[in-house]
Amino acid sequence: MIARNDEETFQLTYLDQNAARCYIQTLQVFPFDAEASMDVAVNALREALWATLQEMPFFAGTVGRADQKTGILPLRYPTQLSEEDKTRLFKHKVLTPDEFPATYAHLKERGMPPSALAAHMFCPEVLRDMPGVPPNAEGTINCLHPFPVLAVQAFFIQGGLVLSIYVSHNVVDCSGLAQLWKCYADSVSRLGLPPQPSKRSPPSAESLLATQIHEVPNQSDLRGMLNARIPDIENPVADLFVREPFEYSKTLDDDTPCSAKIFIICYDRIRALRDQLRNTLAPGAHLSICNVIGALVWISVCRARAARLERGGHTTTRLGVAVDCRKNLDPPLDENFMGAMAIFAKAELPLSSLISGRSVSHETILAAALEVRKTVDGIDKAWVERHLAFFKSKIPILDAEPALKFRFGPDAYLTSWLHFGADIKWNIPGTTSPSPDFIRRTTDNKSDGGTIILPRRKGGPDGKEAPFEVLVRLADEDMQRLEADKGGLRSWSEYVIQ
């Protein structure tokens, strides 16, 4: 990338600096009218992104390279956006039937399977040959070269549109990403284009800016204010982060094939299980559906790995639970704060308590769910300040990964995108649904031990609650055992999408 003179520096928080150095990869999938103009859709997406970047120009910037001594990442962005920036930041491609044989209708019938959404197909092209960025932007960036904050590409498939948005995890977390989606989608909607091409000229980014309905607060200033609030604590420690690179012995080879599958859980059924478990507790005790889903995942992953873990002498298992800590400070952070504030908290149990028995009992589910609940309830102002103080003191930054043995080890992690973006109305010209029918992430065959509760609409068809979609990534051999285990995650799922 060529250095520019017309740049400003954007302040990242200490937690931004210590977030995983990778891209958050998201795909929003819409049905697209075969008779509609792709050019109109492309123009709407391009001009709306342009308007969004005028409001938040740091998304047009680059992160890195990391300082050789401290590991700190700079973020620089242009003060004036050029046509070259517009071309670089937004691209589109029509995938031919030879390149991508599946139709949208067929994929929808199959539940939009992860196996069809490979990274080599839907990663934005600008990231595919970027120095320091791993192939197809899957994995950790080495930060020896500057890399883009944001990349957006629209892929047209037969009967569908896949909007691929990749953003640096060092600039936003998933809550911040959802805010970006909302601003971008509002700009698309405000274009007000007819569903078919017309003779009138489409609105420009400049005309969109003149009709903005909200003002985005200065994100660099908000982060500076957060940094100033962090107390100095002597020798602070974090639950799941360490100062040195975290290493551990794995129970499988690094090249072991992995798979990603989505477990579809009926709302009414999982709510009934939650209620049944909660009724065994003292009056007023709180237990959420997500606590129960987290417990089912944790138990099932451990049981699928059990034989290897016992042979390796493992006696304890930990679940890293990503928790949005914006509201846990006093006063809480500004609701528009987009920076990293999701921190992994540690749930921990004896391995034997999760893997004993021929099948998963309600007692086992309850014990795991209560541990998850206790972990989340333990996050208060002091906990957050201690962790922020740890990240502030962590110089040099040698490793930004959590100290979890989740890949081919005894641990796992859980993050929730549940409330992020499923109901946002984009109204992209040519799409036959205002909101995406599906939100997915790209898939590779190397990820193990991570689970994402995917975005869920607030209501379903016919007035019924929408189901939960739980994306589990696991070694192939463990995934087979997980699906066969009685009483575990698969038993509580209606079906599995692969």
Short mmCIF file of C-alpha atoms in Angstrom, two decimals:
data_model
loop_
_atom_site.label_atom_id
_atom_site.label_comp_id
_atom_site.label_asym_id
_atom_site.label_seq_id
_atom_site.Cartn_x
_atom_site.Cartn_y
_atom_site.Cartn_z
CA MET A 1 0.00 0.00 0.00
CA ILE A 2 1.25 3.48 -0.88
CA ALA A 3 1.78 5.93 1.98
CA ARG A 4 -0.37 9.05 1.81
CA ASN A 5 0.17 12.57 3.09
CA ASP A 6 -3.53 13.33 3.63
CA GLU A 7 -3.95 10.96 6.57
CA GLU A 8 -5.10 11.19 10.15
CA THR A 9 -4.40 8.85 13.04
CA PHE A 10 -7.27 7.08 14.78
CA GLN A 11 -6.94 6.13 18.43
CA LEU A 12 -7.44 2.49 19.32
CA THR A 13 -8.14 1.36 22.87
CA TYR A 14 -5.92 -0.99 24.84
CA LEU A 15 -8.53 -3.68 24.32
CA ASP A 16 -8.64 -2.98 20.56
CA GLN A 17 -4.89 -3.57 20.51
CA ASN A 18 -5.30 -6.91 22.28
CA ALA A 19 -8.25 -8.19 20.25
CA ALA A 20 -7.60 -11.16 17.98
CA ARG A 21 -5.65 -9.91 14.96
CA CYS A 22 -7.98 -11.22 12.32
CA TYR A 23 -11.04 -10.25 10.29
CA ILE A 24 -14.63 -10.66 11.39
CA GLN A 25 -16.07 -12.40 8.32
CA THR A 26 -19.77 -12.01 7.61
CA LEU A 27 -22.03 -12.89 4.71
CA GLN A 28 -25.55 -11.50 4.38
CA VAL A 29 -27.56 -13.51 1.90
CA PHE A 30 -30.60 -12.10 0.07
CA PRO A 31 -32.93 -13.45 -2.63
CA PHE A 32 -32.44 -11.43 -5.83
CA ASP A 33 -34.99 -11.00 -8.62
CA ALA A 34 -33.65 -12.50 -11.83
CA GLU A 35 -35.32 -9.71 -13.81
CA ALA A 36 -33.80 -6.91 -11.73
CA SER A 37 -30.79 -4.85 -12.70
CA MET A 38 -27.59 -5.85 -10.98
CA ASP A 39 -26.13 -2.46 -11.94
CA VAL A 40 -28.78 -0.64 -9.91
CA ALA A 41 -28.06 -2.82 -6.87
CA VAL A 42 -24.32 -2.31 -7.26
CA ASN A 43 -24.71 1.45 -7.55
CA ALA A 44 -26.89 1.55 -4.43
CA LEU A 45 -24.42 -0.48 -2.40
CA ARG A 46 -21.42 1.51 -3.66
CA GLU A 47 -22.93 4.96 -3.09
CA ALA A 48 -24.36 3.97 0.29
CA LEU A 49 -20.98 2.66 1.42
CA TRP A 50 -19.43 5.90 0.21
CA ALA A 51 -21.89 7.92 2.29
CA THR A 52 -21.21 5.71 5.31
CA LEU A 53 -17.47 6.25 4.96
CA GLN A 54 -17.99 10.01 4.81
CA GLU A 55 -19.54 9.69 8.27
CA MET A 56 -16.98 7.19 9.57
CA PRO A 57 -13.84 7.64 7.44
CA PHE A 58 -11.68 5.46 9.68
CA PHE A 59 -13.30 2.43 8.02
CA ALA A 60 -11.48 3.50 4.85
CA GLY A 61 -8.15 3.31 6.65
CA THR A 62 -5.46 0.73 7.25
CA VAL A 63 -4.19 -0.98 10.39
CA GLY A 64 -0.49 -1.68 10.98
CA ARG A 65 2.27 -2.39 10.62
CA ALA A 66 2.79 -3.28 14.28
CA ASP A 67 5.56 -1.50 16.16
CA GLN A 68 8.50 -3.90 16.37
CA LYS A 69 9.16 -3.20 20.05
CA THR A 70 5.70 -2.77 21.52
CA GLY A 71 3.47 -4.68 19.11
CA ILE A 72 1.09 -1.70 19.06
CA LEU A 73 -0.96 -1.23 15.89
CA PRO A 74 -1.52 2.20 14.33
CA LEU A 75 -4.69 3.02 12.40
CA ARG A 76 -4.44 5.69 9.73
CA TYR A 77 -7.18 6.85 7.42
CA PRO A 78 -7.44 9.34 4.54
CA THR A 79 -8.90 12.77 5.24
CA GLN A 80 -10.14 12.94 1.65
CA LEU A 81 -11.57 9.84 -0.01
CA SER A 82 -10.67 9.36 -3.65
CA GLU A 83 -12.25 7.44 -6.50
CA GLU A 84 -9.42 4.96 -6.06
CA ASP A 85 -10.55 4.41 -2.47
CA LYS A 86 -14.10 3.78 -3.68
CA THR A 87 -12.86 1.16 -6.15
CA ARG A 88 -10.64 -0.47 -3.55
CA LEU A 89 -13.24 -0.67 -0.79
CA PHE A 90 -16.21 -1.95 -2.76
CA LYS A 91 -16.20 -4.54 -5.51
CA HIS A 92 -18.76 -6.83 -7.08
CA LYS A 93 -18.69 -10.05 -9.03
CA VAL A 94 -21.21 -12.19 -10.88
CA LEU A 95 -20.51 -15.85 -10.17
CA THR A 96 -21.32 -17.91 -13.25
CA PRO A 97 -23.05 -21.30 -12.97
CA ASP A 98 -19.71 -22.91 -13.80
CA GLU A 99 -18.04 -21.10 -10.90
CA PHE A 100 -20.92 -21.59 -8.46
CA PRO A 101 -23.49 -24.13 -9.66
CA ALA A 102 -25.90 -23.88 -6.71
CA THR A 103 -28.92 -21.61 -7.02
CA TYR A 104 -30.23 -19.44 -4.21
CA ALA A 105 -33.47 -21.45 -4.14
CA HIS A 106 -31.55 -24.71 -3.71
CA LEU A 107 -29.33 -23.27 -0.97
CA LYS A 108 -32.35 -21.84 0.85
CA GLU A 109 -34.05 -25.23 0.72
CA ARG A 110 -30.95 -26.69 2.39
CA GLY A 111 -30.88 -23.94 5.03
CA MET A 112 -27.91 -22.05 3.50
CA PRO A 113 -25.31 -24.66 4.44
CA PRO A 114 -21.87 -23.52 5.63
CA SER A 115 -20.22 -25.98 3.24
CA ALA A 116 -21.51 -23.92 0.29
CA LEU A 117 -20.02 -20.66 1.59
CA ALA A 118 -16.32 -21.36 1.31
CA ALA A 119 -13.85 -18.58 2.04
CA HIS A 120 -12.04 -19.02 -1.28
CA MET A 121 -15.30 -18.12 -3.03
CA PHE A 122 -16.74 -15.31 -0.89
CA CYS A 123 -13.76 -13.57 0.70
CA PRO A 124 -13.50 -10.02 -0.77
CA GLU A 125 -10.97 -10.17 -3.58
CA VAL A 126 -8.93 -7.23 -2.28
CA LEU A 127 -7.87 -9.33 0.74
CA ARG A 128 -6.90 -12.49 -1.13
CA ASP A 129 -3.37 -11.44 -2.07
CA MET A 130 -2.75 -8.90 0.67
CA PRO A 131 0.74 -9.14 2.23
CA GLY A 132 0.55 -10.44 5.79
CA VAL A 133 -3.09 -11.52 5.46
CA PRO A 134 -3.48 -15.33 5.45
CA PRO A 135 -5.06 -17.00 2.40
CA ASN A 136 -8.68 -15.89 2.00
CA ALA A 137 -8.31 -13.87 5.22
CA GLU A 138 -8.78 -17.00 7.34
CA GLY A 139 -6.71 -16.86 10.51
CA THR A 140 -4.26 -14.53 12.20
CA ILE A 141 -2.76 -11.54 10.38
CA ASN A 142 1.00 -11.21 10.93
CA CYS A 143 0.77 -7.38 11.12
CA LEU A 144 4.11 -6.89 9.34
CA HIS A 145 2.32 -4.89 6.64
CA PRO A 146 -0.62 -2.46 6.68
CA PHE A 147 -3.98 -4.13 6.03
CA PRO A 148 -7.44 -2.64 5.30
CA VAL A 149 -9.88 -1.95 8.10
CA LEU A 150 -12.79 -2.88 5.84
CA ALA A 151 -13.48 -4.78 2.62
CA VAL A 152 -16.92 -5.14 1.02
CA GLN A 153 -17.90 -7.17 -2.03
CA ALA A 154 -21.26 -8.10 -3.52
CA PHE A 155 -21.42 -11.55 -5.10
CA PHE A 156 -24.34 -12.35 -7.38
CA ILE A 157 -25.33 -16.00 -7.59
CA GLN A 158 -28.26 -17.51 -9.48
CA GLY A 159 -31.29 -15.91 -7.82
CA GLY A 160 -29.35 -14.42 -4.93
CA LEU A 161 -27.02 -11.75 -3.61
CA VAL A 162 -24.29 -12.46 -1.06
CA LEU A 163 -23.01 -9.29 0.60
CA SER A 164 -19.57 -10.06 2.02
CA ILE A 165 -18.34 -7.64 4.69
CA TYR A 166 -14.97 -8.21 6.36
CA VAL A 167 -13.75 -5.83 9.08
CA SER A 168 -10.70 -5.85 11.33
CA HIS A 169 -11.39 -7.23 14.80
CA ASN A 170 -8.92 -4.63 16.13
CA VAL A 171 -11.30 -1.83 15.12
CA VAL A 172 -14.75 -3.16 16.04
CA ASP A 173 -16.27 -6.09 17.86
CA CYS A 174 -19.50 -7.71 16.68
CA SER A 175 -21.63 -5.09 18.40
CA GLY A 176 -19.69 -2.37 16.60
CA LEU A 177 -20.00 -4.28 13.33
CA ALA A 178 -23.78 -4.37 13.76
CA GLN A 179 -23.74 -0.58 14.12
CA LEU A 180 -21.77 -0.32 10.88
CA TRP A 181 -24.35 -2.56 9.18
CA LYS A 182 -27.15 -0.31 10.47
CA CYS A 183 -25.54 2.89 9.16
CA TYR A 184 -24.75 1.25 5.83
CA ALA A 185 -28.24 -0.25 5.48
CA ASP A 186 -29.89 3.07 6.37
CA SER A 187 -27.92 4.70 3.56
CA VAL A 188 -29.01 2.01 1.10
CA SER A 189 -32.65 2.43 2.16
CA ARG A 190 -32.50 6.21 1.86
CA LEU A 191 -31.48 5.94 -1.77
CA GLY A 192 -35.16 5.35 -2.51
CA LEU A 193 -34.47 3.73 -5.86
CA PRO A 194 -37.32 1.99 -7.71
CA PRO A 195 -37.06 -1.79 -7.99
CA GLN A 196 -36.39 -1.50 -11.73
CA PRO A 197 -34.12 0.93 -13.61
CA SER A 198 -35.62 4.31 -14.40
CA LYS A 199 -34.52 7.28 -16.44
CA ARG A 200 -33.81 9.44 -13.44
CA SER A 201 -30.26 9.62 -12.14
CA PRO A 202 -29.66 7.63 -8.96
CA PRO A 203 -28.84 9.60 -5.81
CA SER A 204 -25.18 10.13 -5.03
CA ALA A 205 -23.30 9.73 -1.78
CA GLU A 206 -23.32 13.52 -1.43
CA SER A 207 -27.11 13.70 -1.63
CA LEU A 208 -27.36 10.92 0.93
CA LEU A 209 -25.18 12.88 3.33
CA ALA A 210 -27.55 15.81 3.07
CA THR A 211 -30.39 13.63 4.36
CA GLN A 212 -28.64 11.79 7.19
CA ILE A 213 -31.05 10.99 10.00
CA HIS A 214 -28.48 10.47 12.75
CA GLU A 215 -25.05 11.72 13.70
CA VAL A 216 -22.30 9.25 14.48
CA PRO A 217 -20.19 10.34 17.48
CA ASN A 218 -16.44 10.62 17.01
CA GLN A 219 -15.26 7.08 17.60
CA SER A 220 -11.62 8.05 18.14
CA ASP A 221 -12.65 10.46 20.91
CA LEU A 222 -14.86 7.82 22.55
CA ARG A 223 -11.92 5.42 22.64
CA GLY A 224 -9.61 8.05 24.04
CA MET A 225 -12.11 8.67 26.83
CA LEU A 226 -12.25 4.94 27.61
CA ASN A 227 -8.45 4.70 27.76
CA ALA A 228 -8.40 7.64 30.18
CA ARG A 229 -10.85 5.84 32.50
CA ILE A 230 -8.73 2.73 32.96
CA PRO A 231 -7.21 2.63 36.46
CA ASP A 232 -3.60 1.75 37.18
CA ILE A 233 -3.60 -1.54 39.08
CA GLU A 234 -0.44 -3.20 40.33
CA ASN A 235 0.24 -6.49 38.51
CA PRO A 236 -3.27 -6.91 37.07
CA VAL A 237 -4.26 -10.35 35.81
CA ALA A 238 -6.94 -11.53 33.39
CA ASP A 239 -8.98 -14.72 33.56
CA LEU A 240 -8.17 -16.00 30.08
CA PHE A 241 -5.26 -13.90 28.83
CA VAL A 242 -1.53 -14.07 29.53
CA ARG A 243 1.47 -11.92 28.69
CA GLU A 244 3.54 -14.51 26.84
CA PRO A 245 2.50 -16.52 23.77
CA PHE A 246 0.15 -19.27 24.95
CA GLU A 247 1.17 -22.76 23.89
CA TYR A 248 -0.20 -26.20 24.68
CA SER A 249 -0.08 -29.79 23.44
CA LYS A 250 -2.86 -30.69 21.05
CA THR A 251 -4.57 -34.06 20.90
CA LEU A 252 -4.76 -34.07 17.09
CA ASP A 253 -2.41 -33.06 14.30
CA ASP A 254 -2.67 -29.49 13.02
CA ASP A 255 -3.77 -30.66 9.58
CA THR A 256 -6.72 -32.68 10.93
CA PRO A 257 -9.78 -31.87 8.78
CA CYS A 258 -12.58 -29.98 10.49
CA SER A 259 -16.15 -29.18 9.61
CA ALA A 260 -18.72 -26.52 10.45
CA LYS A 261 -22.37 -27.40 11.00
CA ILE A 262 -25.39 -25.39 12.09
CA PHE A 263 -27.66 -26.96 14.69
CA ILE A 264 -31.24 -25.70 14.43
CA ILE A 265 -32.91 -25.50 17.85
CA CYS A 266 -36.66 -24.90 18.15
CA TYR A 267 -37.42 -21.91 20.37
CA ASP A 268 -40.36 -23.51 22.18
CA ARG A 269 -38.46 -26.70 22.90
CA ILE A 270 -35.32 -25.07 24.30
CA ARG A 271 -37.44 -22.65 26.32
CA ALA A 272 -39.32 -25.58 27.83
CA LEU A 273 -36.01 -27.21 28.78
CA ARG A 274 -34.80 -23.95 30.33
CA ASP A 275 -38.04 -23.63 32.31
CA GLN A 276 -37.82 -27.22 33.49
CA LEU A 277 -34.25 -26.70 34.70
CA ARG A 278 -35.07 -23.35 36.31
CA ASN A 279 -37.98 -24.85 38.23
CA THR A 280 -35.49 -26.96 40.19
CA LEU A 281 -33.76 -23.81 41.48
CA ALA A 282 -34.67 -21.40 44.24
CA PRO A 283 -37.47 -18.94 43.40
CA GLY A 284 -36.17 -15.97 41.43
CA ALA A 285 -33.05 -17.73 40.18
CA HIS A 286 -32.16 -16.65 36.67
CA LEU A 287 -31.25 -18.99 33.85
CA SER A 288 -31.32 -17.88 30.22
CA ILE A 289 -31.86 -19.87 27.05
CA CYS A 290 -28.35 -18.92 25.94
CA ASN A 291 -26.98 -20.34 29.22
CA VAL A 292 -28.64 -23.65 28.35
CA ILE A 293 -27.44 -23.62 24.74
CA GLY A 294 -23.92 -22.85 25.95
CA ALA A 295 -24.14 -25.77 28.37
CA LEU A 296 -25.30 -28.18 25.66
CA VAL A 297 -22.46 -27.14 23.36
CA TRP A 298 -19.83 -27.38 26.11
CA ILE A 299 -21.02 -30.81 27.25
CA SER A 300 -21.31 -32.21 23.74
CA VAL A 301 -17.89 -30.98 22.61
CA CYS A 302 -16.24 -32.47 25.70
CA ARG A 303 -18.02 -35.81 25.27
CA ALA A 304 -17.03 -35.96 21.60
CA ARG A 305 -13.38 -35.49 22.57
CA ALA A 306 -13.56 -37.52 25.79
CA ALA A 307 -11.45 -40.57 24.92
CA ARG A 308 -8.52 -38.49 23.66
CA LEU A 309 -8.74 -36.03 26.54
CA GLU A 310 -8.64 -38.80 29.14
CA ARG A 311 -5.70 -40.46 27.39
CA GLY A 312 -3.91 -37.11 27.47
CA GLY A 313 -4.44 -36.73 31.22
CA HIS A 314 -6.80 -33.75 31.03
CA THR A 315 -9.00 -33.39 34.11
CA THR A 316 -10.43 -29.87 33.69
CA THR A 317 -12.30 -28.14 30.89
CA ARG A 318 -12.89 -24.42 30.40
CA LEU A 319 -15.42 -22.58 28.28
CA GLY A 320 -14.53 -19.08 27.19
CA VAL A 321 -17.73 -17.01 27.07
CA ALA A 322 -17.48 -13.75 25.13
CA VAL A 323 -19.38 -11.08 27.08
CA ASP A 324 -20.19 -7.56 25.89
CA CYS A 325 -19.02 -5.40 28.80
CA ARG A 326 -20.28 -1.99 27.59
CA LYS A 327 -22.89 -1.77 30.34
CA ASN A 328 -20.69 -3.14 33.11
CA LEU A 329 -18.73 0.07 33.60
CA ASP A 330 -20.06 2.90 35.75
CA PRO A 331 -21.10 5.03 34.00
CA PRO A 332 -21.74 2.69 31.06
CA LEU A 333 -20.07 3.36 27.74
CA ASP A 334 -21.88 5.45 25.15
CA GLU A 335 -24.37 3.18 23.37
CA ASN A 336 -22.74 4.15 20.06
CA PHE A 337 -19.27 2.98 21.13
CA MET A 338 -18.07 0.66 18.35
CA GLY A 339 -14.70 -0.51 19.67
CA ALA A 340 -13.82 -3.85 21.21
CA MET A 341 -15.63 -4.46 24.50
CA ALA A 342 -16.36 -8.18 24.30
CA ILE A 343 -14.06 -9.96 26.74
CA PHE A 344 -13.75 -13.69 27.31
CA ALA A 345 -14.84 -14.81 30.78
CA LYS A 346 -13.94 -18.24 32.14
CA ALA A 347 -16.35 -21.04 33.00
CA GLU A 348 -14.56 -24.08 34.42
CA LEU A 349 -15.61 -27.57 35.51
CA PRO A 350 -14.05 -30.97 36.13
CA LEU A 351 -14.02 -32.84 32.84
CA SER A 352 -15.53 -35.90 34.52
CA SER A 353 -18.66 -33.94 35.47
CA LEU A 354 -19.53 -33.43 31.79
CA ILE A 355 -18.53 -36.75 30.22
CA SER A 356 -19.79 -39.34 32.70
CA GLY A 357 -22.81 -41.47 31.84
CA ARG A 358 -23.95 -43.17 28.65
CA SER A 359 -26.12 -40.18 27.78
CA VAL A 360 -26.45 -36.55 28.81
CA SER A 361 -28.72 -36.09 31.82
CA HIS A 362 -30.73 -33.04 32.85
CA GLU A 363 -28.53 -32.85 35.96
CA THR A 364 -25.42 -32.50 33.79
CA ILE A 365 -27.06 -29.82 31.64
CA LEU A 366 -28.13 -27.90 34.74
CA ALA A 367 -24.65 -28.02 36.29
CA ALA A 368 -23.02 -26.70 33.13
CA ALA A 369 -25.70 -24.04 32.59
CA LEU A 370 -25.31 -22.79 36.18
CA GLU A 371 -21.54 -22.51 35.69
CA VAL A 372 -22.09 -20.45 32.55
CA ARG A 373 -24.63 -18.30 34.41
CA LYS A 374 -22.26 -17.79 37.35
CA THR A 375 -19.50 -16.74 34.97
CA VAL A 376 -21.64 -14.10 33.29
CA ASP A 377 -23.07 -12.84 36.60
CA GLY A 378 -19.53 -12.44 37.96
CA ILE A 379 -18.75 -9.66 35.51
CA ASP A 380 -19.01 -6.31 37.26
CA LYS A 381 -17.24 -2.94 37.17
CA ALA A 382 -14.24 -4.25 39.12
CA TRP A 383 -13.89 -7.29 36.82
CA VAL A 384 -13.97 -5.14 33.69
CA GLU A 385 -11.54 -2.56 35.10
CA ARG A 386 -9.14 -5.31 36.14
CA HIS A 387 -9.14 -6.74 32.64
CA LEU A 388 -8.78 -3.35 30.97
CA ALA A 389 -5.88 -2.58 33.33
CA PHE A 390 -4.27 -5.87 32.31
CA PHE A 391 -4.52 -5.00 28.61
CA LYS A 392 -3.17 -1.50 29.32
CA SER A 393 -0.13 -3.00 31.06
CA LYS A 394 0.50 -5.68 28.45
CA ILE A 395 3.53 -4.29 26.64
CA PRO A 396 4.91 -5.68 24.43
CA ILE A 397 1.91 -7.38 22.84
CA LEU A 398 3.30 -10.78 21.92
CA ASP A 399 0.05 -12.69 21.53
CA ALA A 400 -3.55 -11.50 21.25
CA GLU A 401 -5.22 -14.91 21.45
CA PRO A 402 -7.07 -16.03 24.60
CA ALA A 403 -5.30 -18.56 26.81
CA LEU A 404 -7.72 -21.33 25.89
CA LYS A 405 -6.88 -24.81 24.65
CA PHE A 406 -9.83 -24.79 22.29
CA ARG A 407 -8.19 -26.15 19.14
CA PHE A 408 -7.81 -29.92 19.57
CA GLY A 409 -7.65 -29.49 23.35
CA PRO A 410 -10.00 -29.74 26.36
CA ASP A 411 -11.47 -26.22 26.08
CA ALA A 412 -13.98 -24.44 23.85
CA TYR A 413 -15.32 -20.94 23.34
CA LEU A 414 -18.77 -19.49 22.77
CA THR A 415 -19.72 -16.16 21.26
CA SER A 416 -23.19 -14.86 20.50
CA TRP A 417 -24.22 -12.81 17.47
CA LEU A 418 -27.83 -13.39 18.49
CA HIS A 419 -28.96 -9.76 18.54
CA PHE A 420 -26.70 -8.48 15.77
CA GLY A 421 -28.39 -7.40 12.59
CA ALA A 422 -30.93 -10.03 11.58
CA ASP A 423 -33.77 -7.49 11.52
CA ILE A 424 -31.89 -4.65 9.84
CA LYS A 425 -33.73 -3.55 6.70
CA TRP A 426 -31.38 -2.95 3.77
CA ASN A 427 -33.94 -2.60 0.95
CA ILE A 428 -31.27 -3.27 -1.67
CA PRO A 429 -32.76 -2.69 -5.14
CA GLY A 430 -33.56 -6.02 -6.78
CA THR A 431 -33.70 -8.04 -3.57
CA THR A 432 -37.09 -9.53 -2.77
CA SER A 433 -36.59 -9.35 1.01
CA PRO A 434 -35.71 -6.11 2.85
CA SER A 435 -33.60 -8.00 5.40
CA PRO A 436 -31.19 -10.85 4.74
CA ASP A 437 -32.75 -14.30 4.77
CA PHE A 438 -29.52 -15.65 6.25
CA ILE A 439 -26.44 -14.30 8.02
CA ARG A 440 -23.45 -16.58 7.83
CA ARG A 441 -19.68 -16.52 8.05
CA THR A 442 -17.35 -18.07 5.51
CA THR A 443 -16.20 -21.61 6.15
CA ASP A 444 -12.83 -23.30 6.12
CA ASN A 445 -11.76 -26.81 7.12
CA LYS A 446 -9.29 -25.84 9.85
CA SER A 447 -11.36 -24.32 12.68
CA ASP A 448 -12.00 -26.36 15.83
CA GLY A 449 -13.54 -25.63 19.21
CA GLY A 450 -15.45 -22.43 18.46
CA THR A 451 -19.22 -21.95 18.53
CA ILE A 452 -21.28 -18.96 17.37
CA ILE A 453 -24.96 -18.43 18.14
CA LEU A 454 -25.92 -16.80 14.85
CA PRO A 455 -28.15 -13.70 14.47
CA ARG A 456 -31.82 -14.43 14.98
CA ARG A 457 -34.87 -12.47 13.92
CA LYS A 458 -37.18 -11.35 16.69
CA GLY A 459 -40.19 -13.03 15.12
CA GLY A 460 -40.70 -15.98 12.84
CA PRO A 461 -43.22 -16.95 10.17
CA ASP A 462 -46.86 -17.41 11.17
CA GLY A 463 -46.26 -15.61 14.44
CA LYS A 464 -43.97 -18.35 15.74
CA GLU A 465 -40.63 -17.57 17.32
CA ALA A 466 -37.66 -18.06 15.00
CA PRO A 467 -35.37 -20.97 15.88
CA PHE A 468 -31.83 -20.62 17.18
CA GLU A 469 -29.01 -21.33 14.73
CA VAL A 470 -25.86 -22.58 16.46
CA LEU A 471 -22.72 -22.83 14.34
CA VAL A 472 -20.32 -25.43 15.74
CA ARG A 473 -16.81 -25.96 14.36
CA LEU A 474 -15.11 -29.20 15.27
CA ALA A 475 -12.73 -31.86 14.00
CA ASP A 476 -14.56 -34.18 11.62
CA GLU A 477 -14.16 -37.25 13.82
CA ASP A 478 -15.42 -35.39 16.88
CA MET A 479 -18.36 -33.93 14.95
CA GLN A 480 -19.49 -37.46 14.09
CA ARG A 481 -19.43 -38.46 17.75
CA LEU A 482 -21.21 -35.27 18.79
CA GLU A 483 -24.07 -35.98 16.40
CA ALA A 484 -24.42 -39.54 17.69
CA ASP A 485 -24.39 -38.64 21.40
CA LYS A 486 -27.70 -39.17 23.20
CA GLY A 487 -29.16 -36.30 25.18
CA GLY A 488 -26.66 -33.73 23.95
CA LEU A 489 -26.81 -30.88 21.47
CA ARG A 490 -27.98 -33.00 18.55
CA SER A 491 -30.81 -34.50 20.59
CA TRP A 492 -32.15 -31.01 21.29
CA SER A 493 -31.84 -29.88 17.67
CA GLU A 494 -34.55 -30.27 15.05
CA TYR A 495 -32.03 -30.81 12.27
CA VAL A 496 -28.46 -30.04 11.25
CA ILE A 497 -27.29 -27.95 8.29
CA GLN A 498 -23.95 -28.88 6.83
#
